[in-house]
Coordinates of C-alpha atoms and ligand atoms in Angstrom, one line a residue:
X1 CA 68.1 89.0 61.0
X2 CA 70.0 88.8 64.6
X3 CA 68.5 90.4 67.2
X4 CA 71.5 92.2 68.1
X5 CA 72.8 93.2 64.9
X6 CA 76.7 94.2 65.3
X7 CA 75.8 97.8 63.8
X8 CA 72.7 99.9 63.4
X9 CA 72.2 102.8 61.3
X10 CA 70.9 105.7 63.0
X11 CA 68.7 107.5 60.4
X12 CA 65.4 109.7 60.9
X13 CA 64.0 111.9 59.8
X14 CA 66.6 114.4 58.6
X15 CA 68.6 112.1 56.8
X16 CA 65.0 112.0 55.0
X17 CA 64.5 115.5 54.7
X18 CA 68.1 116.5 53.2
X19 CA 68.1 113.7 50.8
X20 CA 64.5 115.2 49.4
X21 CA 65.8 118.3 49.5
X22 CA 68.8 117.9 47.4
X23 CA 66.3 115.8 45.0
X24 CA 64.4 118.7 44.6
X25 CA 67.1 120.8 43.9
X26 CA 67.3 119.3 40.8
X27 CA 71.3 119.4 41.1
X28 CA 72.2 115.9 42.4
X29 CA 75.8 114.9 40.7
X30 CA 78.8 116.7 42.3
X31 CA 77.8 120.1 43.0
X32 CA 77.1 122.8 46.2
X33 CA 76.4 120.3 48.6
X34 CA 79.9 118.2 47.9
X35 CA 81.5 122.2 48.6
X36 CA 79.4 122.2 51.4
X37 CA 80.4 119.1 53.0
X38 CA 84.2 119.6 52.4
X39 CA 83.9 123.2 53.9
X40 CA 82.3 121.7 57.2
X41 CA 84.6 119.0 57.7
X42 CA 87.8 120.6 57.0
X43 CA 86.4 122.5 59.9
X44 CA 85.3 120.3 62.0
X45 CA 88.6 117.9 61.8
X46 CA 90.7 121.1 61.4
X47 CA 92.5 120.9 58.1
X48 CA 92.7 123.4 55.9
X49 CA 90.8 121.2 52.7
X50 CA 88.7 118.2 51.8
X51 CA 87.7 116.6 48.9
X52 CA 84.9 114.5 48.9
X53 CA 84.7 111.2 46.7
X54 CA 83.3 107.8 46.0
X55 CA 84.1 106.0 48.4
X56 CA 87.6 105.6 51.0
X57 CA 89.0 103.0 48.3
X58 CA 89.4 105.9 46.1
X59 CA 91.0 108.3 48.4
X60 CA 93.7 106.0 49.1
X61 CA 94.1 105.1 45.4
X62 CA 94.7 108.9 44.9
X63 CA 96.4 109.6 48.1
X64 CA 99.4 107.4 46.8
X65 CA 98.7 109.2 43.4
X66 CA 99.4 112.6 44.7
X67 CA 102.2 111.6 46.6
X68 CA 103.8 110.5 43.6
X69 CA 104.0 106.6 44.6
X70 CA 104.7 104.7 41.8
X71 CA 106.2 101.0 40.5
X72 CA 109.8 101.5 42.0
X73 CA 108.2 102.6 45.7
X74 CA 107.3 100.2 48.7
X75 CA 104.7 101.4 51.3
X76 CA 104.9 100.1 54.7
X77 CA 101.5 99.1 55.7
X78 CA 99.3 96.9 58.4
X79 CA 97.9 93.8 57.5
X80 CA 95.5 94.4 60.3
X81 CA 93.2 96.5 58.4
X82 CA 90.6 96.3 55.6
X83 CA 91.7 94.5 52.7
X84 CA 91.7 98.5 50.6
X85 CA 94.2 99.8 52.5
X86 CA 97.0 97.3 50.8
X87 CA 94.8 97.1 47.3
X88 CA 95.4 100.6 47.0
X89 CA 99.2 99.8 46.8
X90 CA 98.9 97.7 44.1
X91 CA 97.1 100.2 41.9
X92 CA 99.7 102.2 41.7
X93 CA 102.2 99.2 41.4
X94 CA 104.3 100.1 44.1
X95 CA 105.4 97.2 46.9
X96 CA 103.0 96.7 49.8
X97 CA 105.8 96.1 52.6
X98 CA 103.7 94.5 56.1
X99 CA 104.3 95.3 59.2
X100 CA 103.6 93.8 62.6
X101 CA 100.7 95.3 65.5
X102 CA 102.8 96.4 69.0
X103 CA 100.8 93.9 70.8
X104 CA 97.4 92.3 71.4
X105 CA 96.5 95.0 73.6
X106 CA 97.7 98.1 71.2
X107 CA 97.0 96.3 67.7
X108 CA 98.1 99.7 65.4
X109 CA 101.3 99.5 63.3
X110 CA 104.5 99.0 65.2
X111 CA 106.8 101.5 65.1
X112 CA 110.3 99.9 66.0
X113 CA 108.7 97.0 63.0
X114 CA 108.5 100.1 60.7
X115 CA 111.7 101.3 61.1
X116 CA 113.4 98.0 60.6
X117 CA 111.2 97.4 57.3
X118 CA 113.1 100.8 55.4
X119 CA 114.6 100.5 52.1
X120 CA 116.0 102.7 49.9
X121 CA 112.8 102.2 47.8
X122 CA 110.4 103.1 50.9
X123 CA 108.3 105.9 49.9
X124 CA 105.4 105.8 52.5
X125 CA 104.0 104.4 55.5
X126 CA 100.0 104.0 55.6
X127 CA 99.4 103.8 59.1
X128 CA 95.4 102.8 60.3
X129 CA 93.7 104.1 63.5
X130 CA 92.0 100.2 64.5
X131 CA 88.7 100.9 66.4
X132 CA 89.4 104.9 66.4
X133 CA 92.4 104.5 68.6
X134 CA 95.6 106.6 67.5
X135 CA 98.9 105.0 66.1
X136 CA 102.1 106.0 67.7
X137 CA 101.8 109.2 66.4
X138 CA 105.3 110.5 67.5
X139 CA 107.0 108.1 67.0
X140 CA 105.7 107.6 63.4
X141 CA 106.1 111.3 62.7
X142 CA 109.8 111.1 63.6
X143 CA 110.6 108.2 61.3
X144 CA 109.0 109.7 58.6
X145 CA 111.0 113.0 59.0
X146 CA 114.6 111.0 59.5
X147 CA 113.9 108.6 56.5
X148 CA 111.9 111.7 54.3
X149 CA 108.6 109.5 54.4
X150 CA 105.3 110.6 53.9
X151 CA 102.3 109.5 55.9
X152 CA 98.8 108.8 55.2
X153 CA 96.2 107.8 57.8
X154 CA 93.5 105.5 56.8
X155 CA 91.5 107.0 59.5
X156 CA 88.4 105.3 58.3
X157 CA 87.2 104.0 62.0
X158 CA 88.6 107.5 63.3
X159 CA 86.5 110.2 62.4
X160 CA 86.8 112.2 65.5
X161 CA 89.0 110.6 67.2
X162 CA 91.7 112.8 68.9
X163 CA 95.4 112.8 69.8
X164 CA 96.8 115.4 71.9
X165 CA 93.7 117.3 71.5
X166 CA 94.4 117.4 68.0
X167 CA 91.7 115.2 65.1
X168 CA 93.3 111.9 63.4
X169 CA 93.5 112.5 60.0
X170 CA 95.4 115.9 60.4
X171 CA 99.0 114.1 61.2
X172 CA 100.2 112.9 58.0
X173 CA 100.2 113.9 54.6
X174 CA 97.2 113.2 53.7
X175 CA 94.0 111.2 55.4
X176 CA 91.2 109.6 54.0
X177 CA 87.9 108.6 55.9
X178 CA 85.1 106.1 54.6
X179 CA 81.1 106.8 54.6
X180 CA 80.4 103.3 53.8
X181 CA 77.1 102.0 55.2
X182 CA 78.7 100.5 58.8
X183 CA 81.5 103.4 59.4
X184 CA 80.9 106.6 62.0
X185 CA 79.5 108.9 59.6
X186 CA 77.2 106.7 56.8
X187 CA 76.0 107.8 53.4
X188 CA 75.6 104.3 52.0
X189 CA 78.9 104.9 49.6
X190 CA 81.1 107.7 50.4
X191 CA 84.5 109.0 51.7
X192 CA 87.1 111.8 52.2
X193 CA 90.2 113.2 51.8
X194 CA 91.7 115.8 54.2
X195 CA 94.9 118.0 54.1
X196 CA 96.7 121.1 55.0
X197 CA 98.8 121.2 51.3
X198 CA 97.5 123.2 48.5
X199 CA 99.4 121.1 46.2
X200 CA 97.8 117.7 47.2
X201 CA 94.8 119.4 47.4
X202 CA 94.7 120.7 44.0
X203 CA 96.2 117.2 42.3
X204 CA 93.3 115.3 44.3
X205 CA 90.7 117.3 43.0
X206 CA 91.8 116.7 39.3
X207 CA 92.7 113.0 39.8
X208 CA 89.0 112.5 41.3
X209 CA 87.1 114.2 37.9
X210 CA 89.1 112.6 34.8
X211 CA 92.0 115.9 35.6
X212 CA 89.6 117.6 33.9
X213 CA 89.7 121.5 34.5
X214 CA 86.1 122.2 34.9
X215 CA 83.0 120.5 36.5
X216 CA 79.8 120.0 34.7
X217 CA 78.6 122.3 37.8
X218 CA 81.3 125.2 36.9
X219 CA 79.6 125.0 33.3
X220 CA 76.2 124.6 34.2
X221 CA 77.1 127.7 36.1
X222 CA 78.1 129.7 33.3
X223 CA 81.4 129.4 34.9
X224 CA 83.6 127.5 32.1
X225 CA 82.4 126.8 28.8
X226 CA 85.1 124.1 27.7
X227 CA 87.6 122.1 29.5
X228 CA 90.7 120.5 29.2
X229 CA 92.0 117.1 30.2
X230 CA 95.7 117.8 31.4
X231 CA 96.1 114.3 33.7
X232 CA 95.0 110.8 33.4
X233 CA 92.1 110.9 36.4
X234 CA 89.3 109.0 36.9
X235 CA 85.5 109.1 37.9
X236 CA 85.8 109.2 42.0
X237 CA 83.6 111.8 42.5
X238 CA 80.7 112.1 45.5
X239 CA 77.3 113.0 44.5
X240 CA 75.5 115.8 46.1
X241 CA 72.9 113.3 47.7
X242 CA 75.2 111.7 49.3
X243 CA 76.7 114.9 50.6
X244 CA 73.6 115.7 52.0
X245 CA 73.2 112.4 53.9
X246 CA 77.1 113.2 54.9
X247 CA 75.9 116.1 56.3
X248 CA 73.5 115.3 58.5
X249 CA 75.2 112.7 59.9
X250 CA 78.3 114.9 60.3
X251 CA 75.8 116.9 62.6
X252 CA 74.9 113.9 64.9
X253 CA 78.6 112.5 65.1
X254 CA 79.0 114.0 68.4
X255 CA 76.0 112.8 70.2
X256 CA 76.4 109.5 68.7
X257 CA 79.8 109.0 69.7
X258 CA 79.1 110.1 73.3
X259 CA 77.0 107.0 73.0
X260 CA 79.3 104.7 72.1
X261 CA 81.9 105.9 74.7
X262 CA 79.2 104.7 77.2
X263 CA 78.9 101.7 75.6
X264 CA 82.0 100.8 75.9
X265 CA 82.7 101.8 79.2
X266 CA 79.5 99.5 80.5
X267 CA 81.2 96.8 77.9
X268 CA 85.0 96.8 79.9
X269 CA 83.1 97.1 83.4
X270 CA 80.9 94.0 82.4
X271 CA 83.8 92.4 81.0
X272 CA 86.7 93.4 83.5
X273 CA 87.3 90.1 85.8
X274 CA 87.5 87.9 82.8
X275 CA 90.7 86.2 83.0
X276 CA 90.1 84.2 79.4
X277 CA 89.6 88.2 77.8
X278 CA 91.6 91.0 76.9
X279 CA 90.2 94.5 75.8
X280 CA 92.4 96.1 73.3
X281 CA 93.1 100.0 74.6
X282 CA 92.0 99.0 78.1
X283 CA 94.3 102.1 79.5
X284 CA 93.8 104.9 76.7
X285 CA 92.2 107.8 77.7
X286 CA 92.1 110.3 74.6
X287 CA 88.8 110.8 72.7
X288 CA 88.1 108.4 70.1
X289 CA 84.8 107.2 67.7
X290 CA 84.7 103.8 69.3
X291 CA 84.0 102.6 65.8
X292 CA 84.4 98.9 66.7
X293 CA 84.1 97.3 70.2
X294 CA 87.0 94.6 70.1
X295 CA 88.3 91.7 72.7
X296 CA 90.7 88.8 72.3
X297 CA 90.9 86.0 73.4
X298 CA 93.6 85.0 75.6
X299 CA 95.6 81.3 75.3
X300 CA 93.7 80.6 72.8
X301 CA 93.1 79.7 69.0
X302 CA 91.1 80.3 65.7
X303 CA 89.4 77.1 67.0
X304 CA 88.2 78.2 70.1
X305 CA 87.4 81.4 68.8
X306 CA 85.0 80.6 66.2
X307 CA 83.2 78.3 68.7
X308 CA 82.3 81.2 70.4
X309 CA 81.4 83.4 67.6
X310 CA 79.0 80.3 66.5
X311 CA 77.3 80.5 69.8
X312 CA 76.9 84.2 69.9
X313 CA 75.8 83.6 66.5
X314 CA 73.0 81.0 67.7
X315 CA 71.6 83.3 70.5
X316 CA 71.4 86.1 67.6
X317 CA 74.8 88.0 68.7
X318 CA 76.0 89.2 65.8
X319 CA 79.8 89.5 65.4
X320 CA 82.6 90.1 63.7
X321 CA 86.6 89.8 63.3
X322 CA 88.8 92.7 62.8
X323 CA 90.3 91.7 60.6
X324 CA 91.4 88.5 58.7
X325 CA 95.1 89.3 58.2
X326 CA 95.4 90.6 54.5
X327 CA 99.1 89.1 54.1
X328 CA 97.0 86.2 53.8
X329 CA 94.7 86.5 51.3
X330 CA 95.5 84.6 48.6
X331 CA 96.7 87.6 46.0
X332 CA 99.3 88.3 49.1
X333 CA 100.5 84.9 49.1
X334 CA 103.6 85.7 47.1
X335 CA 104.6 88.7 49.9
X336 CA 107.1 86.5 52.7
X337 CA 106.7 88.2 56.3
X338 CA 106.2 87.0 59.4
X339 CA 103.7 88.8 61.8
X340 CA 103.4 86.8 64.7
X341 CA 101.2 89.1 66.6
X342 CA 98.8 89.9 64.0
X343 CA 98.2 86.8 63.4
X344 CA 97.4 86.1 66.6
X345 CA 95.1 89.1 67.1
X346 CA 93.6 88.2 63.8
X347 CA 92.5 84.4 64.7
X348 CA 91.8 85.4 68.7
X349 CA 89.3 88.7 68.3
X350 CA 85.9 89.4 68.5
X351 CA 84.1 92.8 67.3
X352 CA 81.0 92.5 69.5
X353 CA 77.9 94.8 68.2
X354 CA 78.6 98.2 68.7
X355 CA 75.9 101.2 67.9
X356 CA 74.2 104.0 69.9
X357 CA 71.2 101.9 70.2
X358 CA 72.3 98.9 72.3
X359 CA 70.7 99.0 76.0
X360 CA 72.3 98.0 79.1
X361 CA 69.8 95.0 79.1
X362 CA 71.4 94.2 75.6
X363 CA 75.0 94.7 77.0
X364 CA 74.2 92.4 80.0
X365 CA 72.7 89.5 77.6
X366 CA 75.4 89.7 75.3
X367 CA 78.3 89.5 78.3
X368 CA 76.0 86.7 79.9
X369 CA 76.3 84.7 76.6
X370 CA 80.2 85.3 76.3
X371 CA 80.9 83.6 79.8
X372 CA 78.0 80.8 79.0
X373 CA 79.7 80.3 75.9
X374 CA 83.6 80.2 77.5
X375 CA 82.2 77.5 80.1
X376 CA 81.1 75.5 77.2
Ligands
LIG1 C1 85.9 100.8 55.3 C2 87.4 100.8 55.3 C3 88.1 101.1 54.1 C4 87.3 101.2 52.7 O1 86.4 102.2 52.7 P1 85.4 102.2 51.4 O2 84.7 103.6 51.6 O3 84.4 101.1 51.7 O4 86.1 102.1 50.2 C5 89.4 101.1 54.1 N1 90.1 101.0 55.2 C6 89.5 100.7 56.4 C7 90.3 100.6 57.6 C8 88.1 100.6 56.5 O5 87.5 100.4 57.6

C-alpha cells in the first residue's frame, strides 16, 4: 500500500445507506433506480436522455452502433486515451484512424491533424476530454458539419467539466461517461450514455437489453407480458445497486470537485518555477473535474521518466502515466501513423495522486520528492 495512493475513494456512510436500501428493495437488476439515475443526470449535464449501462466500454461499443458505424467506416480517434476508446472501433469492424495531441501543453485531439486524416470512408471522430479539459470544441464541431461527421465524446475524465458554460458530453452526438472504481463519479463498474436525439436514444436502450422490447421490470410491473427481440443487442445493462451508489456520488460531485480544483491549484503554485516541468492546461480557465493531475517532463525521455516514477515509487508516491500510446499496443501494430507529439507526451508524463483527501502537507512532500528526485 503507498502512503499516497494516486486516487482515493470517497465513500461513507450514504454510499452505505443507499446500497442497503436498494438491497432491501428486493429490486436490484435494472429497475427504478437505473430511471432514477438517468433522469438526474440528463439534468444535471443538461441533455435531454441517458441511458445507464455496464460499464463506459459499452457505451462506446453502442455509441458507434447507433450511429450506424460499420466495416466500410474509419473513425478518427486519439491514441492518447484509454486503450477502450479504439477497442470499441474494432467491434464494430470499422478502421480506427489516429490522430496526433496539439501539443505537450494541450494533449486533446488536434484538429488541423483531423482534418487532414478525412476519407471518403470517415464516418466519425471520437474526441476524449484528457484530465477533464475540453477538446477544441469549435473547431471539431465545424469539421464535423463540412465533412457530415458525427461526434462522440469519451468524456470519461469529464463529468462536469464545462465549455462555454455548457457540460462536456452535450457537444456531439452522443457522450459516454465511465463509473469505474478510479473515475469522478465511482460505482465500482458503471457508465453512461447522454443525448439530445430521440432516435439514438431509443436504439441505445434496445442495443443495451438483447433489443428486446420489454424489461423484466416492465413485466414484473404488470406492464408487458411478452416480448419481442427485433435487433441483435446485448447484456449492457446497469443494476439498480449500482445506480444507487451512482447516485449518491452524483450528489457529492460538486463538493468533491471543488476539492480537486484546489488541489491543483496548490499543485501548479508548488510546481511553477520548475524549469525541467510542464503542466498541461497551465492557462485554461473553464470549469473542469480535474480527474487526473498531469506534468511532463521537459528535454527529456522514457528513461529519465521512469527514474523518477521509481523514486516517487520508493518514497510511497504513487503514480501513474496517461497514457501508453494505444497505436502501440501490439494488436495496433499493423495501423502505420506517425504521432510525434503523443508519443512524446506519452513517454514524458506523470499523473501524480490526485483525490479530495490529499493535504497540503501531502502536496508539499510529494513536490519535495519530485525536485529530490530531478537532482538525482
Ligand atoms: C475509464 C475509461 C474508459 C473505459 O471505461 P470503463 O467504464 O472502464 O469501460 C474509456 N475511456 C477513457 C478515457 C477512460 O478513462
Amino acid at each position: 500500500m503507498y502512503k499516497i495512493p494516486l486516487f482515493n475513494l470517497n465513500y461513507g456512510k450514504e454510499e452505505e445507506d443507499a446500497i442497503l436500501e436498494t438491497i432491501r428493495s428486493k429490486w436490484i437488476s435494472t429497475g427504478p433506480k437505473c430511471v432514477e439515475l438517468e433522469k438526474k443526470f440528463s439534468s444535471v449535464i443538461g441533455s435531454n436522455y441517458s441511458v445507464s449501462l455496464s460499464n463506459c466500454t459499452s457505451a462506446l461499443h453502442l455509441s458507434l452502433l447507433a450511429l450506424g458505424v460499420d466495416a466500410d467506416c474509419e473513425v478518427i480517434v486519439p491514441s492518447l486515451t484509454f486503450s477502450a476508446t479504439v477497442n470499441a472501433v474494432k467491434y464494430v469492424d470499422a478502421k480506427p484512424v489516429f490522430c496526433d495531441i496539439i501539443g505537450h501543453d494541450k494533449p486533446t485531439i488536434d484538429p488541423e491533424h483531423i482534418e487532414r486524416l478525412i476519407s471518403n470512408k470517415t464516418k466519425a471522430i471520437i474526441i476524449m476530454h484528457y484530465a477533464g479539459f475540453a477538446c477544441e470544441i469549435d473547431e471539431i464541431i465545424s469539421i464535423a458539419k463540412r465533412y457530415n461527421l458525427k461526434i462522440i465524446e469519451d468524456a470519461c475524465h469529464a463529468p462536469f467539466s464545462e465549455y462555454n458554460g455548457q457540460k462536456l458530453g452535450t457537444f456531439g452526438d452522443i457522450g459516454c461517461f465511465s463509473f469505474f472504481s478510479n473515475k469522478n463519479i465511482s460505482t465500482g463498474e458503471g457508465g453512461i450514455i447522454t443525448t439530445n436525439d430521440k432516435t439514438l436514444y431509443e436504439k441505445i436502450k434496445l442495443l443495451r437489453s438483447h433489443g428486446m422490447t420489454s424489461l423484466s421490470y416492465d413485466r414484473f410491473q404488470g406492464h408487458a407480458t411478452k416480448y419481442d427481440i427485433i435487433e441483435l443487442g446485448y447484456n449492457y445493462r446497469m443494476d439498480d445497486m449500482r445506480a444507487s451508489l451512482a447516485l449518491v456520488q452524483l450528489e457529492k460531485l460538486n463538493k468533491d470537485i471543488k476539492k480537486r480544483t484546489q488541489i491543483r491549484n496548490a499543485y501548479v503554485e508548488k510546481l511553477s518555477g520548475m524549469d525541467e516541468i510542464l503542466i498541461p492546461f497551465q492557462d485554461f480557465k473553464a470549469f473542469s473535474s480535474n480527474y487526473i493531475f498531469p506534468i511532463v517532463l521537459k528535454n527529456s525521455n522514457y528513461k529519465r521518466r521512469e527514474k523518477l516514477r521509481n523514486f516517487l515509487h520508493d518514497k510511497s508516491i504513487q503514480s501513474s502515466v496517461h497514457y501508453p500510446c494505444v497505436h502501440l499496443f501490439s494488436i495496433y501494430s499493423n495501423e502505420t501513423c506517425s504521432l510525434p507529439k503523443t508519443e512524446y507526451f506519452s513517454d514524458n508524463e506523470i499523473s501524480l495522486p490526485m483525490h479530495g483527501q490529499l493535504t497540503s502537507k501531502d502536496l508539499s512532500f510529494i513536490v519535495n520528492v519530485i525536485k529530490d528526485g530531478l537532482v538525482g
